[in-house]
Short mmCIF file of C-alpha atoms and ligand atoms in Angstrom, two decimals:
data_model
loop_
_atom_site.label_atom_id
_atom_site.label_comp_id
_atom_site.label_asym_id
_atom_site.label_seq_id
_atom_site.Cartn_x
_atom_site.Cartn_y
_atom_site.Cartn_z
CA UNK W 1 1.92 -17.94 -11.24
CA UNK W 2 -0.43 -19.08 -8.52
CA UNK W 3 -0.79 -17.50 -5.71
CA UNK W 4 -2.65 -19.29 -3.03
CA UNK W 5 -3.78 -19.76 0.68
CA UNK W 6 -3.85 -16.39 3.32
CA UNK W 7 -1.84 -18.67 5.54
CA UNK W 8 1.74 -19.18 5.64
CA UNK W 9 2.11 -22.48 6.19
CA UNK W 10 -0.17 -23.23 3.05
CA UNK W 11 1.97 -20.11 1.15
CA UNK W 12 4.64 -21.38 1.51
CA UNK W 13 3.66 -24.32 -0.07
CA UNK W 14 2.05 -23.35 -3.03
CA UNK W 15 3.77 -20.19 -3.98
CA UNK W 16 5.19 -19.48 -7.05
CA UNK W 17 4.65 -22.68 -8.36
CA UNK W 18 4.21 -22.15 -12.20
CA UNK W 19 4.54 -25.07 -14.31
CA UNK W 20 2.63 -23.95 -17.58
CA UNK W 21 4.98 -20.83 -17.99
CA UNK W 22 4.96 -19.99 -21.30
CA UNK W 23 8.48 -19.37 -22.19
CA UNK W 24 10.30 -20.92 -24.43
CA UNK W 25 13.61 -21.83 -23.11
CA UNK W 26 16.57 -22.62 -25.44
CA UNK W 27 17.54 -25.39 -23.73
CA UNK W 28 15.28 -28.45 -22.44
CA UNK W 29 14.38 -27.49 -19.21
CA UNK W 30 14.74 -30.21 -16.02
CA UNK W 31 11.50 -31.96 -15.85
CA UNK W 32 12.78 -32.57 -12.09
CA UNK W 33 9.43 -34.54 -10.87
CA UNK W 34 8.55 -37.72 -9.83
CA UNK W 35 4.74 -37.69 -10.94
CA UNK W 36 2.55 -35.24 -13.41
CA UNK W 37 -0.30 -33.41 -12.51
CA UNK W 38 -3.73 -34.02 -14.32
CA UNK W 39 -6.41 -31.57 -14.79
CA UNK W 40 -9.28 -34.16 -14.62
CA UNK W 41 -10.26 -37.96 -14.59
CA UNK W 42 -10.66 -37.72 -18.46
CA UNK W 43 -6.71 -36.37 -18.73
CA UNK W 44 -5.40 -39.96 -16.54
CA UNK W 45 -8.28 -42.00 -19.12
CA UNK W 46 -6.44 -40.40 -21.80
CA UNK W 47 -3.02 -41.19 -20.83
CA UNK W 48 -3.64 -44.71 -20.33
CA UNK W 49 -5.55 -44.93 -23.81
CA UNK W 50 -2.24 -44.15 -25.49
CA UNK W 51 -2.84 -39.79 -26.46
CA UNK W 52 -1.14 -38.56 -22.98
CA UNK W 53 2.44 -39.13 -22.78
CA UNK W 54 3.54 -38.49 -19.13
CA UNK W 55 2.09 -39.94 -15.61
CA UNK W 56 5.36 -41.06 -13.40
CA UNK W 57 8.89 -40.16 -13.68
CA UNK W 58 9.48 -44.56 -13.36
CA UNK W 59 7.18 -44.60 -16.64
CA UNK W 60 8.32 -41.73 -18.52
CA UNK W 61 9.60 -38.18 -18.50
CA UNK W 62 10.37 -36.07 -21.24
CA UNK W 63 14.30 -35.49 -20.11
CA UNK W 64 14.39 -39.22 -20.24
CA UNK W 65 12.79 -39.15 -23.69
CA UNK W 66 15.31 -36.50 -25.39
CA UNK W 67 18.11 -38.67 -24.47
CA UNK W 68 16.55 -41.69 -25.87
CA UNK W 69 15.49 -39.92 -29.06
CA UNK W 70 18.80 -38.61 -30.02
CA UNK W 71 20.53 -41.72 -29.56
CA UNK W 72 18.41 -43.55 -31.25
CA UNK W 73 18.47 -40.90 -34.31
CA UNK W 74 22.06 -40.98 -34.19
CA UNK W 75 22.22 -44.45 -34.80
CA UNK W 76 19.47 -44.47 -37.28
CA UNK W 77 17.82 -46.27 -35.03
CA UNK W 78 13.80 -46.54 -34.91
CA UNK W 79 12.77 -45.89 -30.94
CA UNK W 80 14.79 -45.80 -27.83
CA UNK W 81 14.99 -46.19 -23.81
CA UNK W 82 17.26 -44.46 -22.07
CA UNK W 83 17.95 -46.58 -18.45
CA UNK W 84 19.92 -46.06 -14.85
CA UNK W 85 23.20 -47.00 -16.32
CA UNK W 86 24.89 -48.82 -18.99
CA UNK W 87 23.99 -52.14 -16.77
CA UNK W 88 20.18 -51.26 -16.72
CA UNK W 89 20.31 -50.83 -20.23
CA UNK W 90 21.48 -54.22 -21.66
CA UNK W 91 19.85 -55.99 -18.93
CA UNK W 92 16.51 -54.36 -20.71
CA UNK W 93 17.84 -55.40 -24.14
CA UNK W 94 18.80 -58.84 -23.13
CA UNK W 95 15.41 -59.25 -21.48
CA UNK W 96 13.37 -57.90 -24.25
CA UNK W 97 14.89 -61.14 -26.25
CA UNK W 98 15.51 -63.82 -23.91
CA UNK W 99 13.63 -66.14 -21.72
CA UNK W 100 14.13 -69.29 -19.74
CA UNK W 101 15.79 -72.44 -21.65
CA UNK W 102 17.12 -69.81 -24.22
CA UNK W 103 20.82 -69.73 -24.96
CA UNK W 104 23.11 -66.29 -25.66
CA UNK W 105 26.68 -66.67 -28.12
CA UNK W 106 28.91 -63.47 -26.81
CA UNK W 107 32.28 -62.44 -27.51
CA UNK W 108 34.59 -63.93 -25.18
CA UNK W 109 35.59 -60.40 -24.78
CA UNK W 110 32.85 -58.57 -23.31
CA UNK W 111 32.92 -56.41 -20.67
CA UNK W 112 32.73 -58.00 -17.42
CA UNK W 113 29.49 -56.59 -15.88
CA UNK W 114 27.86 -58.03 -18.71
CA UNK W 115 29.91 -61.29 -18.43
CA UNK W 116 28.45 -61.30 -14.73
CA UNK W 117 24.86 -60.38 -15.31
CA UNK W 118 24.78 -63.56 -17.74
CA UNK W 119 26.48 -65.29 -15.96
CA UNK W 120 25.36 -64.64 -12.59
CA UNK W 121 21.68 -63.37 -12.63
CA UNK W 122 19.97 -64.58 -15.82
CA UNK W 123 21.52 -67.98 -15.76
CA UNK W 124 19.44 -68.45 -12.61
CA UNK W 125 16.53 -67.73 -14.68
CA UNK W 126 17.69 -70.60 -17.40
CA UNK W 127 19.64 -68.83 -19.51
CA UNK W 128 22.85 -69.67 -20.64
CA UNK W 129 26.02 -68.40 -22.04
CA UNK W 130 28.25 -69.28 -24.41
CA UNK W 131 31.68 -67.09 -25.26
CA UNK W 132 33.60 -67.68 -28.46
CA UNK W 133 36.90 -66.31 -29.22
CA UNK W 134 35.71 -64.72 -32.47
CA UNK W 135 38.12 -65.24 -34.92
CA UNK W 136 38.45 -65.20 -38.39
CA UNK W 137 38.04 -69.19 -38.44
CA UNK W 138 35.17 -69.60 -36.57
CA UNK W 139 31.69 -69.87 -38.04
CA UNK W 140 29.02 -68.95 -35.28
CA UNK W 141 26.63 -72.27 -37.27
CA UNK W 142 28.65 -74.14 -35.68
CA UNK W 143 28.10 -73.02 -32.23
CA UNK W 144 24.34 -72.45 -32.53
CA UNK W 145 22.43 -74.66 -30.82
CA UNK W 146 18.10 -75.22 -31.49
CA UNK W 147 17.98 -72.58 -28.25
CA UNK W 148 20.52 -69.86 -29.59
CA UNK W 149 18.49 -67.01 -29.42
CA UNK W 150 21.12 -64.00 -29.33
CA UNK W 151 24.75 -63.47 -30.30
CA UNK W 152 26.10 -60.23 -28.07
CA UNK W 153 29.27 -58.56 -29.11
CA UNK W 154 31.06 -55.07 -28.63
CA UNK W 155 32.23 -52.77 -31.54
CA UNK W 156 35.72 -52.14 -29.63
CA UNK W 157 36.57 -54.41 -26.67
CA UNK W 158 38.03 -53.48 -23.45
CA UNK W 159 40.83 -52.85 -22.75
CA UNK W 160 42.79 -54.86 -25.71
CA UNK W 161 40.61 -52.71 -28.12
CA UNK W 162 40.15 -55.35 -30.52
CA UNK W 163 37.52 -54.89 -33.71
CA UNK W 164 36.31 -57.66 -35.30
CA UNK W 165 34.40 -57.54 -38.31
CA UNK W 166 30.88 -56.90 -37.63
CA UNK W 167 29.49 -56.70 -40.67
CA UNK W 168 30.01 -59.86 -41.30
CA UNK W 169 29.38 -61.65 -38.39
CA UNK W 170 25.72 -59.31 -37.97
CA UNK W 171 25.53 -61.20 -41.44
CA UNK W 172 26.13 -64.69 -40.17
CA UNK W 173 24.27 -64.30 -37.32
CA UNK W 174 21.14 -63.12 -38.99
CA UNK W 175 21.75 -65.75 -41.62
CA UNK W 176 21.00 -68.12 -38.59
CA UNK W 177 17.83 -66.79 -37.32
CA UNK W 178 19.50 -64.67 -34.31
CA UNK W 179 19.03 -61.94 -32.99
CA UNK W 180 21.91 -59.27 -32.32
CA UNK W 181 22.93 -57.15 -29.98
CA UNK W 182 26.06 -54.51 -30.16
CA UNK W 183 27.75 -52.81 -27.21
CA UNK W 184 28.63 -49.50 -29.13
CA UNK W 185 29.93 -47.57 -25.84
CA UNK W 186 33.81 -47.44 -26.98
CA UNK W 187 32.86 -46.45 -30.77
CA UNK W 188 30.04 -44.37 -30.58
CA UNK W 189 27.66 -43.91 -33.68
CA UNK W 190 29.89 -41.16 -34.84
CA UNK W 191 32.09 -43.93 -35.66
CA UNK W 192 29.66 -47.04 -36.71
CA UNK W 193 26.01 -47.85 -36.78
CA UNK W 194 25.78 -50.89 -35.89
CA UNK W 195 22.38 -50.97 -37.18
CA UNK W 196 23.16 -49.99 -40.50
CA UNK W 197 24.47 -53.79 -40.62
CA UNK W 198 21.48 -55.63 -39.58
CA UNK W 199 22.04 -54.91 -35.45
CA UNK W 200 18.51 -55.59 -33.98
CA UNK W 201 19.82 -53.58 -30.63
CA UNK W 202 22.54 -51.46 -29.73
CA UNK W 203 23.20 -50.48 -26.38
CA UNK W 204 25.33 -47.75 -24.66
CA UNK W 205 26.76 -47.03 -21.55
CA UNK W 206 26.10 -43.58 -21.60
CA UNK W 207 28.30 -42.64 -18.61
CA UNK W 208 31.13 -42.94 -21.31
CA UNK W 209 31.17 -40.80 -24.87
CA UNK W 210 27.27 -40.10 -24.46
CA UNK W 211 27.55 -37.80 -21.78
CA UNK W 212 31.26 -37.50 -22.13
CA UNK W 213 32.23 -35.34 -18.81
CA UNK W 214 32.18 -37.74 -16.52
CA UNK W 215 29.52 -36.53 -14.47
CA UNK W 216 26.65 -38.72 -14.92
CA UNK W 217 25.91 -42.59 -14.45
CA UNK W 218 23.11 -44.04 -17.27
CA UNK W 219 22.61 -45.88 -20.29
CA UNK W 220 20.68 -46.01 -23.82
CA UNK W 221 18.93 -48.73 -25.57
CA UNK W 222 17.84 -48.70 -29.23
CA UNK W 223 16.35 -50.64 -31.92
CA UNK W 224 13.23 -51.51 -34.06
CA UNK W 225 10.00 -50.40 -32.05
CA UNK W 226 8.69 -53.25 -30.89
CA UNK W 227 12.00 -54.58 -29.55
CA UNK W 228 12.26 -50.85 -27.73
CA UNK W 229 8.53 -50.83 -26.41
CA UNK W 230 9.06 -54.26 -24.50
CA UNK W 231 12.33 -52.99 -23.18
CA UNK W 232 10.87 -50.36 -21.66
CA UNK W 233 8.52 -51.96 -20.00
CA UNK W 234 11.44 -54.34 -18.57
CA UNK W 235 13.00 -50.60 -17.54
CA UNK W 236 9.61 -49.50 -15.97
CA UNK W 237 8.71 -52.94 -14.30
CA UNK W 238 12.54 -53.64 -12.94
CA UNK W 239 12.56 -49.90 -11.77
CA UNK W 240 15.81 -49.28 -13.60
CA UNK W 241 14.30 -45.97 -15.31
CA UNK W 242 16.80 -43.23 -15.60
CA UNK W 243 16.66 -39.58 -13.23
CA UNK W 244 15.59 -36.40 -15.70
CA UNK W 245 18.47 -34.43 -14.23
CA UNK W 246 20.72 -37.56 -15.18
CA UNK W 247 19.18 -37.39 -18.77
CA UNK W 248 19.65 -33.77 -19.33
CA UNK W 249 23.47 -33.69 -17.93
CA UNK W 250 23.68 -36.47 -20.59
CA UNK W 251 21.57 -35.38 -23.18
CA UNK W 252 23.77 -31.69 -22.61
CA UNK W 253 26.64 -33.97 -22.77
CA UNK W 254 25.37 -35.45 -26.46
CA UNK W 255 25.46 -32.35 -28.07
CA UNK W 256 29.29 -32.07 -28.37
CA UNK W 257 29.91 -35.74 -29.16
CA UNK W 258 31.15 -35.17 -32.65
CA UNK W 259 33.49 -32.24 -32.09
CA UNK W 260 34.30 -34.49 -28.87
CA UNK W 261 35.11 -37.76 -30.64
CA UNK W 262 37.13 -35.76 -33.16
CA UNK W 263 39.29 -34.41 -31.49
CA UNK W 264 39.94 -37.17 -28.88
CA UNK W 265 40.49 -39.72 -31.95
CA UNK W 266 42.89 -37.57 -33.71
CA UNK W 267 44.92 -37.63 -30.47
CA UNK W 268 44.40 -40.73 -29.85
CA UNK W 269 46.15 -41.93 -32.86
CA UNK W 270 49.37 -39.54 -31.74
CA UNK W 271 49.30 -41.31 -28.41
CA UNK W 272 49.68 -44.79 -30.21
CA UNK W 273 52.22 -43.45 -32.46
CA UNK W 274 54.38 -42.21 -29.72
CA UNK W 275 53.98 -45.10 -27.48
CA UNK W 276 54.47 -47.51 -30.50
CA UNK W 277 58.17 -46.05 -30.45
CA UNK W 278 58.65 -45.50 -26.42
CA UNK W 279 61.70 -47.82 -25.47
CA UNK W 280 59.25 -48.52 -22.07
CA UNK W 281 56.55 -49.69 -24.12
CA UNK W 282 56.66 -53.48 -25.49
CA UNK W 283 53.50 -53.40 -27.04
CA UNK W 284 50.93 -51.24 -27.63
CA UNK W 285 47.09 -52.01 -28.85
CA UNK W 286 44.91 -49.50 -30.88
CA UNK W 287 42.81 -50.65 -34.07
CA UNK W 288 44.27 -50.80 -37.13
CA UNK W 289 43.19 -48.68 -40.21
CA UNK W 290 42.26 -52.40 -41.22
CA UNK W 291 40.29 -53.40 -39.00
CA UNK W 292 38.29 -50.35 -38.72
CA UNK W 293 37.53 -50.38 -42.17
CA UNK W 294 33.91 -50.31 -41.91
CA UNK W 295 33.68 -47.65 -39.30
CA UNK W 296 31.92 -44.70 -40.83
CA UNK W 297 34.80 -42.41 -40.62
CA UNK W 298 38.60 -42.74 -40.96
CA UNK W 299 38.71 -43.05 -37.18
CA UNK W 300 40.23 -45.72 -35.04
CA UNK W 301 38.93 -44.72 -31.44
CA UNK W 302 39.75 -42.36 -28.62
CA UNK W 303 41.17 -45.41 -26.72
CA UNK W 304 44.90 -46.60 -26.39
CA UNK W 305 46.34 -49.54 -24.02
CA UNK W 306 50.34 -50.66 -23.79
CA UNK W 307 52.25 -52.59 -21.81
CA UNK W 308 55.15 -51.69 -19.81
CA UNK W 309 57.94 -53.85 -20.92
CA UNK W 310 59.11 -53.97 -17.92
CA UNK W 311 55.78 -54.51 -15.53
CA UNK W 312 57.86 -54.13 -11.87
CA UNK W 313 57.86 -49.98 -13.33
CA UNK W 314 53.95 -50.15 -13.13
CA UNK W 315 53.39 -49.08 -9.52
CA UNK W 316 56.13 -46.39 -10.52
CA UNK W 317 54.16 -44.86 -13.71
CA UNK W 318 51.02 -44.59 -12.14
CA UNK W 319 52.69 -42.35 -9.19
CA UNK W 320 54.60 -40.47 -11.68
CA UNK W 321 51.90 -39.18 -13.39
CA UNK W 322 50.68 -35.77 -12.52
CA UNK W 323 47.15 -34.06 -14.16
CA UNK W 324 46.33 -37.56 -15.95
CA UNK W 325 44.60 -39.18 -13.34
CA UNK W 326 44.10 -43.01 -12.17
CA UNK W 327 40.29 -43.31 -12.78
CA UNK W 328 38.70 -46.87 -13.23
CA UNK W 329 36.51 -45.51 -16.23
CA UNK W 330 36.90 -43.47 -19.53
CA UNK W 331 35.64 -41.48 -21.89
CA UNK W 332 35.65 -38.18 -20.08
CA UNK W 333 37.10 -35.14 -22.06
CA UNK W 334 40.13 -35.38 -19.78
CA UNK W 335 43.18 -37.84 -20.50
CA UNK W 336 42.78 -40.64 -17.99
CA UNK W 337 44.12 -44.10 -17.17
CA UNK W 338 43.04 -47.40 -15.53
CA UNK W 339 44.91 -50.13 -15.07
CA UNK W 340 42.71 -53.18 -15.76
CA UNK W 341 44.15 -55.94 -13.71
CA UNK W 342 43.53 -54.21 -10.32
CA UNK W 343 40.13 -52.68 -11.18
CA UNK W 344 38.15 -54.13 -13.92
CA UNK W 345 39.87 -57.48 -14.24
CA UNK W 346 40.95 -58.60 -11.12
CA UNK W 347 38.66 -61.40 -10.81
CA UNK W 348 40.89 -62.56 -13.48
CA UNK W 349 43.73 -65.65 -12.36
CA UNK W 350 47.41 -65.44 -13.15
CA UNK W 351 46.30 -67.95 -16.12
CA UNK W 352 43.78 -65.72 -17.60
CA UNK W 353 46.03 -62.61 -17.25
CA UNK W 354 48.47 -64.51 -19.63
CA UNK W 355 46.35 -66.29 -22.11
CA UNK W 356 44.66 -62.86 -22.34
CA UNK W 357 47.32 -60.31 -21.94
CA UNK W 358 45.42 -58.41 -19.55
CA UNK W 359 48.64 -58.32 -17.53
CA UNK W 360 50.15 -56.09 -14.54
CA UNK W 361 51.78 -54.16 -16.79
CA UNK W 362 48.79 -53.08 -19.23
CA UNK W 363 48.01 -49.59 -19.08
CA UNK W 364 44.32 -48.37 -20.93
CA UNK W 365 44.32 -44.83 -21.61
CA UNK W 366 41.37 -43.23 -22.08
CA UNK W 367 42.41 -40.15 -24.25
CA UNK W 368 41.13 -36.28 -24.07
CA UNK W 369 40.79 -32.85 -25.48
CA UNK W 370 43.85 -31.67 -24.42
CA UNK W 371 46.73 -30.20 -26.97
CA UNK W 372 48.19 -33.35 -27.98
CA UNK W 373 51.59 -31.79 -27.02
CA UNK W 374 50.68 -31.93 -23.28
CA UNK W 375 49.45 -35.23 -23.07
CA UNK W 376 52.72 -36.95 -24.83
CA UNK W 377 54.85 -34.98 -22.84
CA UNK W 378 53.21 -35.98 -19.56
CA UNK W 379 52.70 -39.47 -20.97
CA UNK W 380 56.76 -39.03 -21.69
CA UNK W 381 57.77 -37.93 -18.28
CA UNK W 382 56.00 -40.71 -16.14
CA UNK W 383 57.65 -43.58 -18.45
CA UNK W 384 61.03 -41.79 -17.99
CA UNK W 385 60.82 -42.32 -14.48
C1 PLP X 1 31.61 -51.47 -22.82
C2 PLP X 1 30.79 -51.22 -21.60
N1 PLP X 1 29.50 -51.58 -21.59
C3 PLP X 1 28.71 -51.38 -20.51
C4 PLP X 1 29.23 -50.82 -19.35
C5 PLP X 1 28.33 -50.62 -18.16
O1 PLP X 1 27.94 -49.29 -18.08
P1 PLP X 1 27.54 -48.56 -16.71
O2 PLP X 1 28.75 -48.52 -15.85
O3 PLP X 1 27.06 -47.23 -17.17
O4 PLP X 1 26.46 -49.39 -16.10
C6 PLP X 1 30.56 -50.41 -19.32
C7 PLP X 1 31.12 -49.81 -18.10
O5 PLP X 1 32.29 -49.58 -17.99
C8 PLP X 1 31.37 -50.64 -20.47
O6 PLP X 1 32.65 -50.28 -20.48
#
């Protein structure tokens, strides 16, 4: 403990500060500090020759580092970065590949912040997108061009929860030279390992199953090392690094994914089965045992979406419901819904709403821990009224 200064104002200060404690704490303590302290010029000389590991929270901090680690072990992944949010994350992935004149293949179903960054930001630094509709007749050689450089898909879409068959098109795109990167947010590696098929990156928005509670805004990046060591520089030099307290609430979070995932796919699956016979309900979407065939475990997701068949009732369910609230995101251990028209979609025209069937009357639930019991009957009583 150091004790310094027969002044107050200098006491006050420095008291009690006491960073080398000794004590081993159970759980990783919050490295809460923007900077680390060196005990001489030789300690910085070190650093920068590679042997230290910490100089400035931006750089690197070791809250940060858990995070990243255990991802990246999770999905048998070699190295990891661990960024602001799911955003900061795949822009760090995307610019680790890309550069000017280079062209990106994506699903045509993609979530729409990555649709916009592609669209929006790194188009105005010459690169361009491509989405395909990736069905089963489609070969991607057909859409590469001499400047495909990446092909970007997710492992579950949003909100129509489609799977497509990633092994296989991992397979065709590395057949052509590309790189790939996966979106695992809605699957989590408890359910695939995107890797494991030939993914050179997989990315996370860890606000989601990561952390799981809803409390924290970040994202994860893994892949082969030197893929991982240029995207953190990109994190470090765009300033998108990720705040230790952030990484610990999500790292904290981490811990329970499995029991987490298990539970909320189980009732997941009861959801769909009880919406699948709702006379409300006209259609409902949730993987098939088919499609998710490759998925590590007999698991289809903890994510449901249905449409009202009759969409006037929509303003009417939403108001009905009582403890499962209206939330514009997912994955928290409590039953939620959105409503992806008015929130995530809504840039989308009548046109697209139908050719898509991201309609008024689509509902995504997001689905939690709860006894299964209390979430159909709540789930029963709004589409009653
Ligand atoms: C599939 C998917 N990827 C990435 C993101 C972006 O993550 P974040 O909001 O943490 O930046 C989201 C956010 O909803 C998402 O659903």
């Amino acid at each position: 403990m150091i004790d310094v200064g027969e002044r107050f104002e200098t006491t006050t200060v420095h008291i009690g500060h006491a960073p080398l404690r000794q004590a081993e704490s159970k759980s990783t303590p919050i490295y809460q500090t923007s900077v680390f302290a060196f005990d001489s010029l030789e300690e910085v000389e070190k650093y920068y020759a590679g042997e230290g590991e910490y100089l400035y929270t931006r750089n690197g901090n070791p809250n940060q580092a858990e995070l990243a680690f255990a991802v990246a072990r999770l999905e048998q992944a070699e190295a990891g970065v661990s960024a602001a949010s799911g955003m900061g994350a795949i822009m760090a992935g995307l610019l680790s590949i890309l550069s000017p004149g280079d062209h990106v293949l994506a699903s045509h179903e993609i979530y729409g912040g990555t649709y916009a960054l592609l669209q929006k930001e790194l188009s105005r630094f010459g690169i361009e997108l491509e989405c395909i509709v990736l069905d089963e007749g489609i070969h991607l050689a057909s859409r590469v061009r001499p400047t495909t450089k990446l092909f970007f898909l997710e492992t579950i879409t949003n909100p129509l929860l489609t799977v497509v068959d990633l092994p296989s098109w991992i397979r065709q795109a590395k057949e052509l030279g590309l790189f790939v990167m996966v979106d695992n947010t809605f699957a989590t590696p408890y359910l695939v390992q995107p890797i494991t098929f030939g993914a050179d990156l997989v990315v996370h928005s860890g606000t989601k199953y990561i952390g799981g509670h809803s409390d924290v805004t970040c994202g994860v990046l893994v892949g082969s090392r030197p893929l991982i060591e240029r995207a953190t520089e990109i994190v470090v030099n765009y300033g998108a690094s990720l705040s230790p307290f952030e990484a610990w609430l999500a790292a904290r979070g981490l811990k329970t994914l499995a029991v987490r995932m298990e539970r909320q796919c189980d009732n997941a699956r009861e959801v769909a089965r009880f919406l699948q016979s709702h006379p409300a309900v006209s259609r409902v979407y949730y993987p098939s045992q088919e499609a998710t065939s490759f998925f590590a475990r007999p698991k289809q997701g903890a994510m449901v979406s249905f449409a009202l068949r009759d969409e006037s009732e929509i303003y009417e369910f939403y108001r009905a419901l009582d403890w499962i609230q209206f939330v514009p995101s997912l994955a928290g251990v409590e039953t939620s819904v959105s409503h992806p028209v008015t929130t995530s979609h809504r840039a989308f025209s009548e046109e697209q709403r139908q050719a898509t069937g991201i309609t008024m009357g689509l509902v995504r639930i997001s689905v939690g821990i709860e006894a299964i019991d209390d979430i159909l009957s709540e789930l029963g009583r709004a589409l009653g009224k």
